[in-house]
Short mmCIF file of C-alpha atoms and ligand atoms in Angstrom, two decimals:
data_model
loop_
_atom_site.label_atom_id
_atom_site.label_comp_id
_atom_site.label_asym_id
_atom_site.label_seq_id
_atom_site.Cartn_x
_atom_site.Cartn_y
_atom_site.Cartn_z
CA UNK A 1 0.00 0.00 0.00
CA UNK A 2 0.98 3.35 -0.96
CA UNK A 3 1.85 6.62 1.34
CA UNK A 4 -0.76 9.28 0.69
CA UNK A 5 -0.27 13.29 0.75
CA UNK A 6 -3.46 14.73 2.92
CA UNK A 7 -4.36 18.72 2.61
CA UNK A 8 -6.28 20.98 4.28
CA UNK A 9 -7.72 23.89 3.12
CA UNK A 10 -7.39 26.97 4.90
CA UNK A 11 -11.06 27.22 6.95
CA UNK A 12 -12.08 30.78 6.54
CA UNK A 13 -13.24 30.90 2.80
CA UNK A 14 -14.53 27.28 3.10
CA UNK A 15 -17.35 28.07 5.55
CA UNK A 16 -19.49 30.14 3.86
CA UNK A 17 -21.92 29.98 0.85
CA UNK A 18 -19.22 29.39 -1.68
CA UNK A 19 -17.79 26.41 -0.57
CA UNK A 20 -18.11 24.41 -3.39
CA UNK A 21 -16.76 26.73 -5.71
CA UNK A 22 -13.25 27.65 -3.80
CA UNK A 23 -13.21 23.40 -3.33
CA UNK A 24 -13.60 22.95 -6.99
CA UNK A 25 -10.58 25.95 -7.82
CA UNK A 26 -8.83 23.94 -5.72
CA UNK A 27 -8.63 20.94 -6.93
CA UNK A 28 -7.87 22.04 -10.09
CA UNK A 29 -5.35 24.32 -8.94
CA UNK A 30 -3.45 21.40 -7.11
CA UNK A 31 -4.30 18.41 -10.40
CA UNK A 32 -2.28 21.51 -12.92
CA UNK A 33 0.59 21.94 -10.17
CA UNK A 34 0.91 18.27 -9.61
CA UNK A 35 1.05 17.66 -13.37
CA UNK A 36 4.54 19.09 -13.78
CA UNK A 37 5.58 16.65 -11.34
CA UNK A 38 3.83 13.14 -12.27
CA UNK A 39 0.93 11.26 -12.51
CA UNK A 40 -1.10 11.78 -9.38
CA UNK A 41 -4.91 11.33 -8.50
CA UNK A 42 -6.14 14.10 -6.54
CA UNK A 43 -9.90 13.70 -4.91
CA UNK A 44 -11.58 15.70 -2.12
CA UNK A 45 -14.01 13.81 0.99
CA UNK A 46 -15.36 16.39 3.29
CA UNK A 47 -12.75 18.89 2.62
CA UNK A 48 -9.95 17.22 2.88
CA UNK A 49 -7.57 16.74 -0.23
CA UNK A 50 -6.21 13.54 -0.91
CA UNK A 51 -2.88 13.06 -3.49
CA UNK A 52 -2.09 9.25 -4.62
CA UNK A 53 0.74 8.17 -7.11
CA UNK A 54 -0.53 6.47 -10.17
CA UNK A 55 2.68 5.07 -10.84
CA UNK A 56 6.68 3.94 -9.20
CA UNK A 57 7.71 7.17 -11.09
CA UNK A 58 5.68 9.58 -9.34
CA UNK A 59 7.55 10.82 -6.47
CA UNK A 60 5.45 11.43 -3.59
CA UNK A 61 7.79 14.02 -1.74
CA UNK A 62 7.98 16.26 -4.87
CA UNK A 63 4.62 16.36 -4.99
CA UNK A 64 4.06 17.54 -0.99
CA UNK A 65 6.68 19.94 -1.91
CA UNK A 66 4.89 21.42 -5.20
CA UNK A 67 1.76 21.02 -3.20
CA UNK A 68 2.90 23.60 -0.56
CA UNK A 69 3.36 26.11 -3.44
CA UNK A 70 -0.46 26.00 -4.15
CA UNK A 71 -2.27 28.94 -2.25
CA UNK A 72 -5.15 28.20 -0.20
CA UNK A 73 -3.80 25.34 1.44
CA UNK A 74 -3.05 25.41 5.28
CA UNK A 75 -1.07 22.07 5.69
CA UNK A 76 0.03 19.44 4.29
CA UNK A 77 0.99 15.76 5.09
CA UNK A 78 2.61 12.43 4.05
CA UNK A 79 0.56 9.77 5.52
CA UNK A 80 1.44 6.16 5.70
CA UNK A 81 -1.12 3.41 4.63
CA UNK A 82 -1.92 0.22 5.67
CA UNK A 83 -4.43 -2.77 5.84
CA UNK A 84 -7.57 -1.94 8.04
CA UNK A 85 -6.59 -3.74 11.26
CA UNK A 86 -5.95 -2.40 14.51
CA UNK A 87 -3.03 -4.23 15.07
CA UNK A 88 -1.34 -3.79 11.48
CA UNK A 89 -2.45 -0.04 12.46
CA UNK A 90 -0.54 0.03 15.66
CA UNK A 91 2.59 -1.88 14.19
CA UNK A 92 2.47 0.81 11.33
CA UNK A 93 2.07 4.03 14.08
CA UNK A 94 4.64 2.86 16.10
CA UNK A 95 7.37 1.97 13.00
CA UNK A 96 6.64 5.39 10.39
CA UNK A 97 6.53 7.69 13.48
CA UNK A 98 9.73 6.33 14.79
CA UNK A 99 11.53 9.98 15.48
CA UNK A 100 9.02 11.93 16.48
CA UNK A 101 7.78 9.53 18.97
CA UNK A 102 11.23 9.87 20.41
CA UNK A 103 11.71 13.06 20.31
CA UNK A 104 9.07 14.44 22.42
CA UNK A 105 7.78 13.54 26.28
CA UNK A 106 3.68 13.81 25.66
CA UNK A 107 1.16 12.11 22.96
CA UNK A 108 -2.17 11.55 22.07
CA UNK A 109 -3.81 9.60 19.30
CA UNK A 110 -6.89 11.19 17.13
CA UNK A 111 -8.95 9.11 15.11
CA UNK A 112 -11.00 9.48 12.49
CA UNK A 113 -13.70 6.57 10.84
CA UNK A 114 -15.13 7.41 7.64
CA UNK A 115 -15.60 3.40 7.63
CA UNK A 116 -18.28 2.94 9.90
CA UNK A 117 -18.27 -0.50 9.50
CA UNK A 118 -14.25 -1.03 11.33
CA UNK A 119 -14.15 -3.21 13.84
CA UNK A 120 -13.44 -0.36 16.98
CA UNK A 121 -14.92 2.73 17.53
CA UNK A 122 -12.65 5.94 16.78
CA UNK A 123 -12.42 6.25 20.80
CA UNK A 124 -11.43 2.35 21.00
CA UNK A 125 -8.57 2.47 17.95
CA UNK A 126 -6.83 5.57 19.67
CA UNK A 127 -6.78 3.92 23.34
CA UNK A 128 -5.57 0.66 21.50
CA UNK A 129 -2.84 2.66 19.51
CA UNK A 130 -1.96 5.20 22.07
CA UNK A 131 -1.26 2.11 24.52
CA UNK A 132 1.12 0.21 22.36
CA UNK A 133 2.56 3.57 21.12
CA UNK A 134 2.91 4.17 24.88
CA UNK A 135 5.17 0.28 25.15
CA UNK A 136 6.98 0.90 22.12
CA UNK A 137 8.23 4.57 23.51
CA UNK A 138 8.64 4.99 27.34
CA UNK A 139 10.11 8.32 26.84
CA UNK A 140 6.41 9.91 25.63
CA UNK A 141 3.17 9.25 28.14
CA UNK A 142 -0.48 9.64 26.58
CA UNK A 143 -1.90 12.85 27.94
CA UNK A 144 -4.74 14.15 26.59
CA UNK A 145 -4.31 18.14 27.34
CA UNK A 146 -1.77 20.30 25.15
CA UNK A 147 0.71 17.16 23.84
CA UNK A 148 3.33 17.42 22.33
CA UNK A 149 2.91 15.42 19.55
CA UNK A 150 -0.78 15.12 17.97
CA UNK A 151 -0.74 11.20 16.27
CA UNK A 152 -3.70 11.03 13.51
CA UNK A 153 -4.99 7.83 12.51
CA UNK A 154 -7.88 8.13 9.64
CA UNK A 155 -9.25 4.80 8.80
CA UNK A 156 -10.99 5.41 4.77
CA UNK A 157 -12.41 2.96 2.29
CA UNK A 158 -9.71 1.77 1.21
CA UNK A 159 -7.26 1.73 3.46
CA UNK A 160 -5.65 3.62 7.17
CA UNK A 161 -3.76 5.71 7.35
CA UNK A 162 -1.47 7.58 10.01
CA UNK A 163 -0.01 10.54 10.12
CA UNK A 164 1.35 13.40 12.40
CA UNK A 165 3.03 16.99 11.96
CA UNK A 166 1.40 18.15 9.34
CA UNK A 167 3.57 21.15 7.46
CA UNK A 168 2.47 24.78 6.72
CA UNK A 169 0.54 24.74 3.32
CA UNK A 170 0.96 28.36 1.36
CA UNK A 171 -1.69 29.73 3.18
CA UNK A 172 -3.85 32.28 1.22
CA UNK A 173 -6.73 31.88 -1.43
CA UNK A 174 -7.02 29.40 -4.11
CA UNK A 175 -5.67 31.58 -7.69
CA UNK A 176 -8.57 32.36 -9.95
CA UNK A 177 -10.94 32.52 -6.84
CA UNK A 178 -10.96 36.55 -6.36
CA UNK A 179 -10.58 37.52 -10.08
CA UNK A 180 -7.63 38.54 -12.37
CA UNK A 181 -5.16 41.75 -12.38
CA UNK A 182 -2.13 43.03 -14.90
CA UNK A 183 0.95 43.19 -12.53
CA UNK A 184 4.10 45.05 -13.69
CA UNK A 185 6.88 42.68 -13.55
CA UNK A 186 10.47 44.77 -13.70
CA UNK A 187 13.91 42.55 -13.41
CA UNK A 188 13.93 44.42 -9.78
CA UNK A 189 13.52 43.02 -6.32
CA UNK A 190 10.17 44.01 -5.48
CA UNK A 191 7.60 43.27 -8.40
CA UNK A 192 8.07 39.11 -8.35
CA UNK A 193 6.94 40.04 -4.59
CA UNK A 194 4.08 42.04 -5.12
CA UNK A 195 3.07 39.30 -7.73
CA UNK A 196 3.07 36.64 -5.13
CA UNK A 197 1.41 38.44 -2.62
CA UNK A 198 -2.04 39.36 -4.67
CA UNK A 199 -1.83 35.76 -6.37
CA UNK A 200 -1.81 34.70 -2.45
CA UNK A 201 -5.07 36.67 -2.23
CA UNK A 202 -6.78 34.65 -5.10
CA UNK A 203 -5.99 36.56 -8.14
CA UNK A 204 -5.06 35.30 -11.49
CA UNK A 205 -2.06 37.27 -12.93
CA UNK A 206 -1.32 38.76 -16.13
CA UNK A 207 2.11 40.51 -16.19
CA UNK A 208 3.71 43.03 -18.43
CA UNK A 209 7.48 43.59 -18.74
CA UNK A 210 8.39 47.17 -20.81
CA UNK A 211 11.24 46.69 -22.74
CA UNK A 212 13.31 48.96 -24.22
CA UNK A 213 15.80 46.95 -26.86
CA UNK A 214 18.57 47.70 -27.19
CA UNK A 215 18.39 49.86 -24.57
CA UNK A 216 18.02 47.35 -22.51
CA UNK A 217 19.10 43.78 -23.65
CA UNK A 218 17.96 40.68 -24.80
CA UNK A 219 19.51 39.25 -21.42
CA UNK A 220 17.15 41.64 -19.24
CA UNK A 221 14.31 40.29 -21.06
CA UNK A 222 15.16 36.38 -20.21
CA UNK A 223 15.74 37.64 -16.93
CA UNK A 224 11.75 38.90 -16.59
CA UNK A 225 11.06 35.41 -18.90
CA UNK A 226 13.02 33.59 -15.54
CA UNK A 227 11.56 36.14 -13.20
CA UNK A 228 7.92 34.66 -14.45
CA UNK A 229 8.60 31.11 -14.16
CA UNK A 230 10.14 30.98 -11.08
CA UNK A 231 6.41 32.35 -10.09
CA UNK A 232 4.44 30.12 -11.87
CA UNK A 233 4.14 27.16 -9.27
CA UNK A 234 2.39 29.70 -6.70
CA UNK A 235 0.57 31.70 -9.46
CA UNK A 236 -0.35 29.08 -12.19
CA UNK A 237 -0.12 29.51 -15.89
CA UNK A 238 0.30 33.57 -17.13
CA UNK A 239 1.03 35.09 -20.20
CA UNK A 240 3.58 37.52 -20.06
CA UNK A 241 3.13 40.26 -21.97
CA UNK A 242 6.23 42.01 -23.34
CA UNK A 243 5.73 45.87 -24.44
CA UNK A 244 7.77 47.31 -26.59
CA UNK A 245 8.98 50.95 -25.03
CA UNK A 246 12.09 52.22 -27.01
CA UNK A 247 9.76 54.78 -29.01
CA UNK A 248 8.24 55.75 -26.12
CA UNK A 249 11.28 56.68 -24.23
CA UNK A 250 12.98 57.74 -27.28
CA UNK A 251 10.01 60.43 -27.64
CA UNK A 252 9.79 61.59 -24.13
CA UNK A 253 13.33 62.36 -24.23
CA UNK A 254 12.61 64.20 -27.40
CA UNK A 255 10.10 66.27 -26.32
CA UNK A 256 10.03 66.59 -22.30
CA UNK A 257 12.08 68.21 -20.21
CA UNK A 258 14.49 66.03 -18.39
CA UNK A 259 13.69 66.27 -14.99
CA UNK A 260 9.95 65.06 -15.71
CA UNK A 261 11.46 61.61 -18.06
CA UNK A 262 10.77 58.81 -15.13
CA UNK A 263 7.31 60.41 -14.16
CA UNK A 264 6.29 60.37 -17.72
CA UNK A 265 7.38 57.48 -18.69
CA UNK A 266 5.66 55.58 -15.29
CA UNK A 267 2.66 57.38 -16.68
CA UNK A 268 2.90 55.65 -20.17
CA UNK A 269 3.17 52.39 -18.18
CA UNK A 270 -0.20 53.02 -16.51
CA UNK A 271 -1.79 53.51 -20.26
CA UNK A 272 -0.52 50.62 -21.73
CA UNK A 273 -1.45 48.75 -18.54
CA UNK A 274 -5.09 49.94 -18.17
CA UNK A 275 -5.39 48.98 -21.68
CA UNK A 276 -4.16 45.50 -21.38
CA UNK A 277 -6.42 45.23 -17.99
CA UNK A 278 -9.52 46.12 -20.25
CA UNK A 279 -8.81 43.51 -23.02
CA UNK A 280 -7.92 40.58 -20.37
CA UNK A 281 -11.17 40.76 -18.00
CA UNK A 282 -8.45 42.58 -15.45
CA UNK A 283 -10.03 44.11 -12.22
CA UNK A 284 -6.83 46.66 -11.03
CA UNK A 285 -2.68 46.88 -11.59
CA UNK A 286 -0.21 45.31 -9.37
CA UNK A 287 2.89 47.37 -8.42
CA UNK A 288 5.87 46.93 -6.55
CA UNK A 289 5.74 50.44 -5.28
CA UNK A 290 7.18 51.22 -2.15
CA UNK A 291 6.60 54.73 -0.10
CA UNK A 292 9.60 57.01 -0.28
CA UNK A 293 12.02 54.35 -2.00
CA UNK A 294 12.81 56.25 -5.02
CA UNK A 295 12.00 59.87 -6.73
CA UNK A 296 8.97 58.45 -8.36
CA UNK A 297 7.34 56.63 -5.28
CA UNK A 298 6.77 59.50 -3.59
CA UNK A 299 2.97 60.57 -3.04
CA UNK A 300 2.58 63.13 -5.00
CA UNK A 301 4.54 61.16 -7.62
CA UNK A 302 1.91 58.19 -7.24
CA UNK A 303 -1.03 60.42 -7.61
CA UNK A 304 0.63 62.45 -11.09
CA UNK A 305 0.98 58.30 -12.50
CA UNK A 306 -2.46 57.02 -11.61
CA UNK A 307 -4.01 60.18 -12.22
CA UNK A 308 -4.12 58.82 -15.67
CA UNK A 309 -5.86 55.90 -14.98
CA UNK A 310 -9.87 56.10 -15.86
CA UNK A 311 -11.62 53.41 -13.33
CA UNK A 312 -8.79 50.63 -12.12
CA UNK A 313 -7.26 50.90 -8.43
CA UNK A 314 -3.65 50.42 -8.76
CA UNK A 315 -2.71 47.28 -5.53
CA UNK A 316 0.65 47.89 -3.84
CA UNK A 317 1.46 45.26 -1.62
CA UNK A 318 4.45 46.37 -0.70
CA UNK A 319 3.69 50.11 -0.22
CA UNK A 320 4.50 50.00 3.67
CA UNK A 321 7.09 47.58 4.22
CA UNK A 322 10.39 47.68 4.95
CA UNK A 323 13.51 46.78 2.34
CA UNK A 324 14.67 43.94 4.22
CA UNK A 325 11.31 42.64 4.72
CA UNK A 326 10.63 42.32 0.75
CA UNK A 327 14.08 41.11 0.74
CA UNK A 328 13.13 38.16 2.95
CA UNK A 329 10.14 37.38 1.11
CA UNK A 330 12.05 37.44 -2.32
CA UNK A 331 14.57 35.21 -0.86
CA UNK A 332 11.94 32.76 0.46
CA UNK A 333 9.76 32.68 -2.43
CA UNK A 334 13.16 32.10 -4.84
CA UNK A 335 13.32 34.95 -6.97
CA UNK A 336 16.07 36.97 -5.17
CA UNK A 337 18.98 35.56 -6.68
CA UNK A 338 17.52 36.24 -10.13
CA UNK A 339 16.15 39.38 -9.24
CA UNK A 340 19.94 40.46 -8.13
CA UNK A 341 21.36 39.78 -11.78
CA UNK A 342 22.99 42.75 -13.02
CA UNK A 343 20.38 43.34 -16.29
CA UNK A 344 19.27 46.90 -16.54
CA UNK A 345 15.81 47.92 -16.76
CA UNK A 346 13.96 50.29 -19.03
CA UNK A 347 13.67 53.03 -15.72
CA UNK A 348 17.62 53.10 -15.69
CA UNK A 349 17.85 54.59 -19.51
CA UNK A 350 17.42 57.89 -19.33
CA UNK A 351 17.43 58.34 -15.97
CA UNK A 352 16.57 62.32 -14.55
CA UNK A 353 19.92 63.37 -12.90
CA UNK A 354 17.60 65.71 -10.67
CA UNK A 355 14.38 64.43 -10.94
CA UNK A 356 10.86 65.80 -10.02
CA UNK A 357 9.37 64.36 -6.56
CA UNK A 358 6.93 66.68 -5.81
CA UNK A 359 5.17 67.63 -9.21
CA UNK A 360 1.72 69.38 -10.16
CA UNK A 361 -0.56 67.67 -12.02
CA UNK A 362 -0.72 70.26 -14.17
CA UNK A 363 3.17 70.27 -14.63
CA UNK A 364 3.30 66.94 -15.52
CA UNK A 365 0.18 67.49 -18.16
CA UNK A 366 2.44 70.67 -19.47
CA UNK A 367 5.63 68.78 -19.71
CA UNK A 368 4.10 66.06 -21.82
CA UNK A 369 1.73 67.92 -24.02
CA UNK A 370 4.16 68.42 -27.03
CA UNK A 371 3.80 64.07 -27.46
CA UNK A 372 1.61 62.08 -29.49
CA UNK A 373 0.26 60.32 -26.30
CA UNK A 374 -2.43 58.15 -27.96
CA UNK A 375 -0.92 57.25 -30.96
CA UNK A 376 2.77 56.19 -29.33
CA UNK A 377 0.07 54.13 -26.64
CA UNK A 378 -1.38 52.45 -29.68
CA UNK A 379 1.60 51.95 -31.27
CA UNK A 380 3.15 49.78 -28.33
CA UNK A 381 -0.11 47.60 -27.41
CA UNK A 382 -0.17 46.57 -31.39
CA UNK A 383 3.73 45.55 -30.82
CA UNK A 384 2.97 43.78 -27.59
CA UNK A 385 4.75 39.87 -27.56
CA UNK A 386 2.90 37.25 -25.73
CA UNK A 387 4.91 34.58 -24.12
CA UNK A 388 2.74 31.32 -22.72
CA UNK A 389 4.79 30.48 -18.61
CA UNK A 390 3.71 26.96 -17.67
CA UNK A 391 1.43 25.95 -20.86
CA UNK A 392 3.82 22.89 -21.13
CA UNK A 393 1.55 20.32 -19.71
P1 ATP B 401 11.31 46.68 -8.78
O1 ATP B 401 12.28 46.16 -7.76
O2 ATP B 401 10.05 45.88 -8.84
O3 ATP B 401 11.95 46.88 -10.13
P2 ATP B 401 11.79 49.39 -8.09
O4 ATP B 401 12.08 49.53 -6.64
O5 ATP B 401 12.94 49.31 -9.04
O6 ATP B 401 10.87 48.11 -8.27
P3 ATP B 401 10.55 51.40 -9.79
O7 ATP B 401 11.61 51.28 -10.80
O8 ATP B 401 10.11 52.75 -9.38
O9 ATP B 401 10.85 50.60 -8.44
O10 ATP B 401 9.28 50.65 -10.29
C1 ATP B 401 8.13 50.59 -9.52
C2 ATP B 401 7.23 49.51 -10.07
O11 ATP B 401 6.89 49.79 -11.44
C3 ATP B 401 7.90 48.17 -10.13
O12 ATP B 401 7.85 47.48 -8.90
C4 ATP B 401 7.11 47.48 -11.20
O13 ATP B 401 5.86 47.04 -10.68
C5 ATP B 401 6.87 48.61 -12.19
N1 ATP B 401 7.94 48.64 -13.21
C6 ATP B 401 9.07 49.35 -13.23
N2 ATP B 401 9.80 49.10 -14.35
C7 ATP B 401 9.08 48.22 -15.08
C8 ATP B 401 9.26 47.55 -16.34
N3 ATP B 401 10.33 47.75 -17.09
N4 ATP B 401 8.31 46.71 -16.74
C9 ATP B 401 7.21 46.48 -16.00
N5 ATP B 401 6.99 47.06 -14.82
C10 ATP B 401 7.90 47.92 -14.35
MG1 MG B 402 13.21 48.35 -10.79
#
């Protein structure tokens, strides 16, 4: 008999009205993740995921560990099966949970019977267990209140199975569950972060890279193409969207004055981006803006770049936290060493050397009227490359 991975969904979303819907995202969610990894059946009893191997290939610790990617999940474990006999049960407890039987000082067993017809009640198979789990390791005493170590025996259709420790799950909202946004993916530090924390709140992503060639080069753009796969196992399958933005900039330096070129050209972002939201059922704009970082993430900064927006709300995830903190979550989430590559970005060309923090509306309007706003806009959506992240299998 085969080991089993068990989830649990986070509880919050799954009480109310919509149940069956976030159950339904995911499982689908977790059958597309697991497919990268091997053949796996996935099914869901009273809201409990269950993962199986079809076949030797299938690894069953790559999938717990791809499984723990997939948002809206609040643990996961490896259970062991076995044949549906107390004392093959008990033999089975006391062998798979070897080490952390002796690691700790307190225990109890917890059973549950979705096989009504077993031999013991739930209360019966735990005192059995727990008493022979008690033999087998002097070191650990059953005791009901605040144990150490929480043994679960589950005794199915099939099969039992025990398990204990279950490990975090990625927390969050099942992706596709709270509707879809553009985000603005740079090479940088902080937009793979701000993508991962809205996906986390059930959003479907769509991100956009500007690219300036050959401003920028053809190695900056693999890096975003990197930057979007290392995502994919927490946000599912995307299509990045690369904009070309050389004319743009080209233009603005043209015709604005210099210390207005960043704010500008952060306003022709938010164009092209409400423009891409419109056409791809898209609900707002992800950014990796952070309060006070640089020139253009000041306040009155933000409010002269969405100010061109018509009816999207622009999400900043990050817009309060600290450096170190995004830092920590890049590292954890992978995409820090990539981010770190030394690539430029399209907001290094031409950079201001004093730019504007505290501008006017109105002096931003005035510094950009000599362009061709709408027809350099249209110009870059009809360029726009679509590359398909995670459409493999
Ligand atoms: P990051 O680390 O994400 O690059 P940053 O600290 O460098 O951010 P800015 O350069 O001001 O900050 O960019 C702010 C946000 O604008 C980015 O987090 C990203 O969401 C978006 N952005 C900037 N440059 C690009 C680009 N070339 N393509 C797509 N989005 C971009
Ligand atoms: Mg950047």
């Amino acid at each position: 008999m085969n080991d089993i991975l068990l989830l649990k969904p986070g509880e919050l979303f799954l009480k109310g009205l919509n149940k069956r819907y976030f159950e339904e995202k995911l499982m689908n969610n977790l059958r597309r993740r697991l497919k990268h990894v091997g053949r796996f059946e996935v099914s869901c009893r009273q809201s409990t995921f269950y993962v199986e191997a079809r076949d030797e290939e299938s690894d069953l610790d790559e999938a717990l560990a791809a499984a723990q990617q997939v948002f809206g999940f609040a643990s996961v474990t490896r259970a062991a099966a076995c044949e549906k006999d107390k004392d093959v049960i008990a033999r089975k407890a006391i062998e798979y949970l070897r080490d952390d039987m002796l690691a700790v000082k307190s225990f109890k067993v917890e059973t549950k019977r979705s096989d009504k017809r077993f031999e013991l009640t739930s209360i019966e198979l735990s005192q059995y267990v727990g008493g022979l789990l008690a033999e087998a390791y002097p070191n650990a005493k059953a005791q009901m209140h605040d144990p150490e170590l929480v043994v679960h025996l589950e005794v199915r259709e099939m099969a039992a199975y025990v398990h204990a420790r279950p490990l975090p799950g990625a927390g969050g909202m099942p992706v596709g569950s709270n509707g879809s946004a553009v985000t603005l993916l740079s090479g940088g530090i902080d937009s793979p972060v701000s993508t991962y924390l809205i996906a986390k709140r059930g959003v479907r992503l769509v991100p956009v890279h500007f690219f300036s060639f050959p401003y920028t080069s053809e190695l900056a753009k693999e890096k975003v193409i990197s930057l979007a796969k290392l995502l994919e196992p927490y946000t599912g399958r995307m299509t990045l969207q690369i904009v070309p933005f050389t004319h743009i900039q080209e233009e603005i330096r043209r015709c604005c004055p210099e210390e207005y070129f960043t704010l500008i050209m952060r306003r022709f972002m938010m164009r092209i981006a409400e423009d891409i939201a419109l056409h791809n059922d898209c609900k707002a704009i992800v950014t990796g803006e952070n309060l006070g970082q640089v020139a253009s993430q000041t306040m009155e900064a933000m409010a002269s770049t969405q100010s061109v927006l018509h009816n999207i709300p622009v999400l900043q995830p990050l817009i309060g936290m600290d450096k170190l903190d995004i830092i920590a979550h890049a590292r954890k989430i992978g995409t820090f060493e990539t981010s770190i590559l030394p690539y430029e970005d399209c907001c290094t060309v031409f950079t201001p050397r004093h730019p504007k923090t505290r501008p006017t509306l109105a002096e931003v309007a005035e510094a950009e009227s000599a362009m061709d706003i709408e027809g350099l806009v249209k110009e870059a959506i009809a360029g726009i490359e679509r590359i398909k992240i995670g459409y493999e299998c």
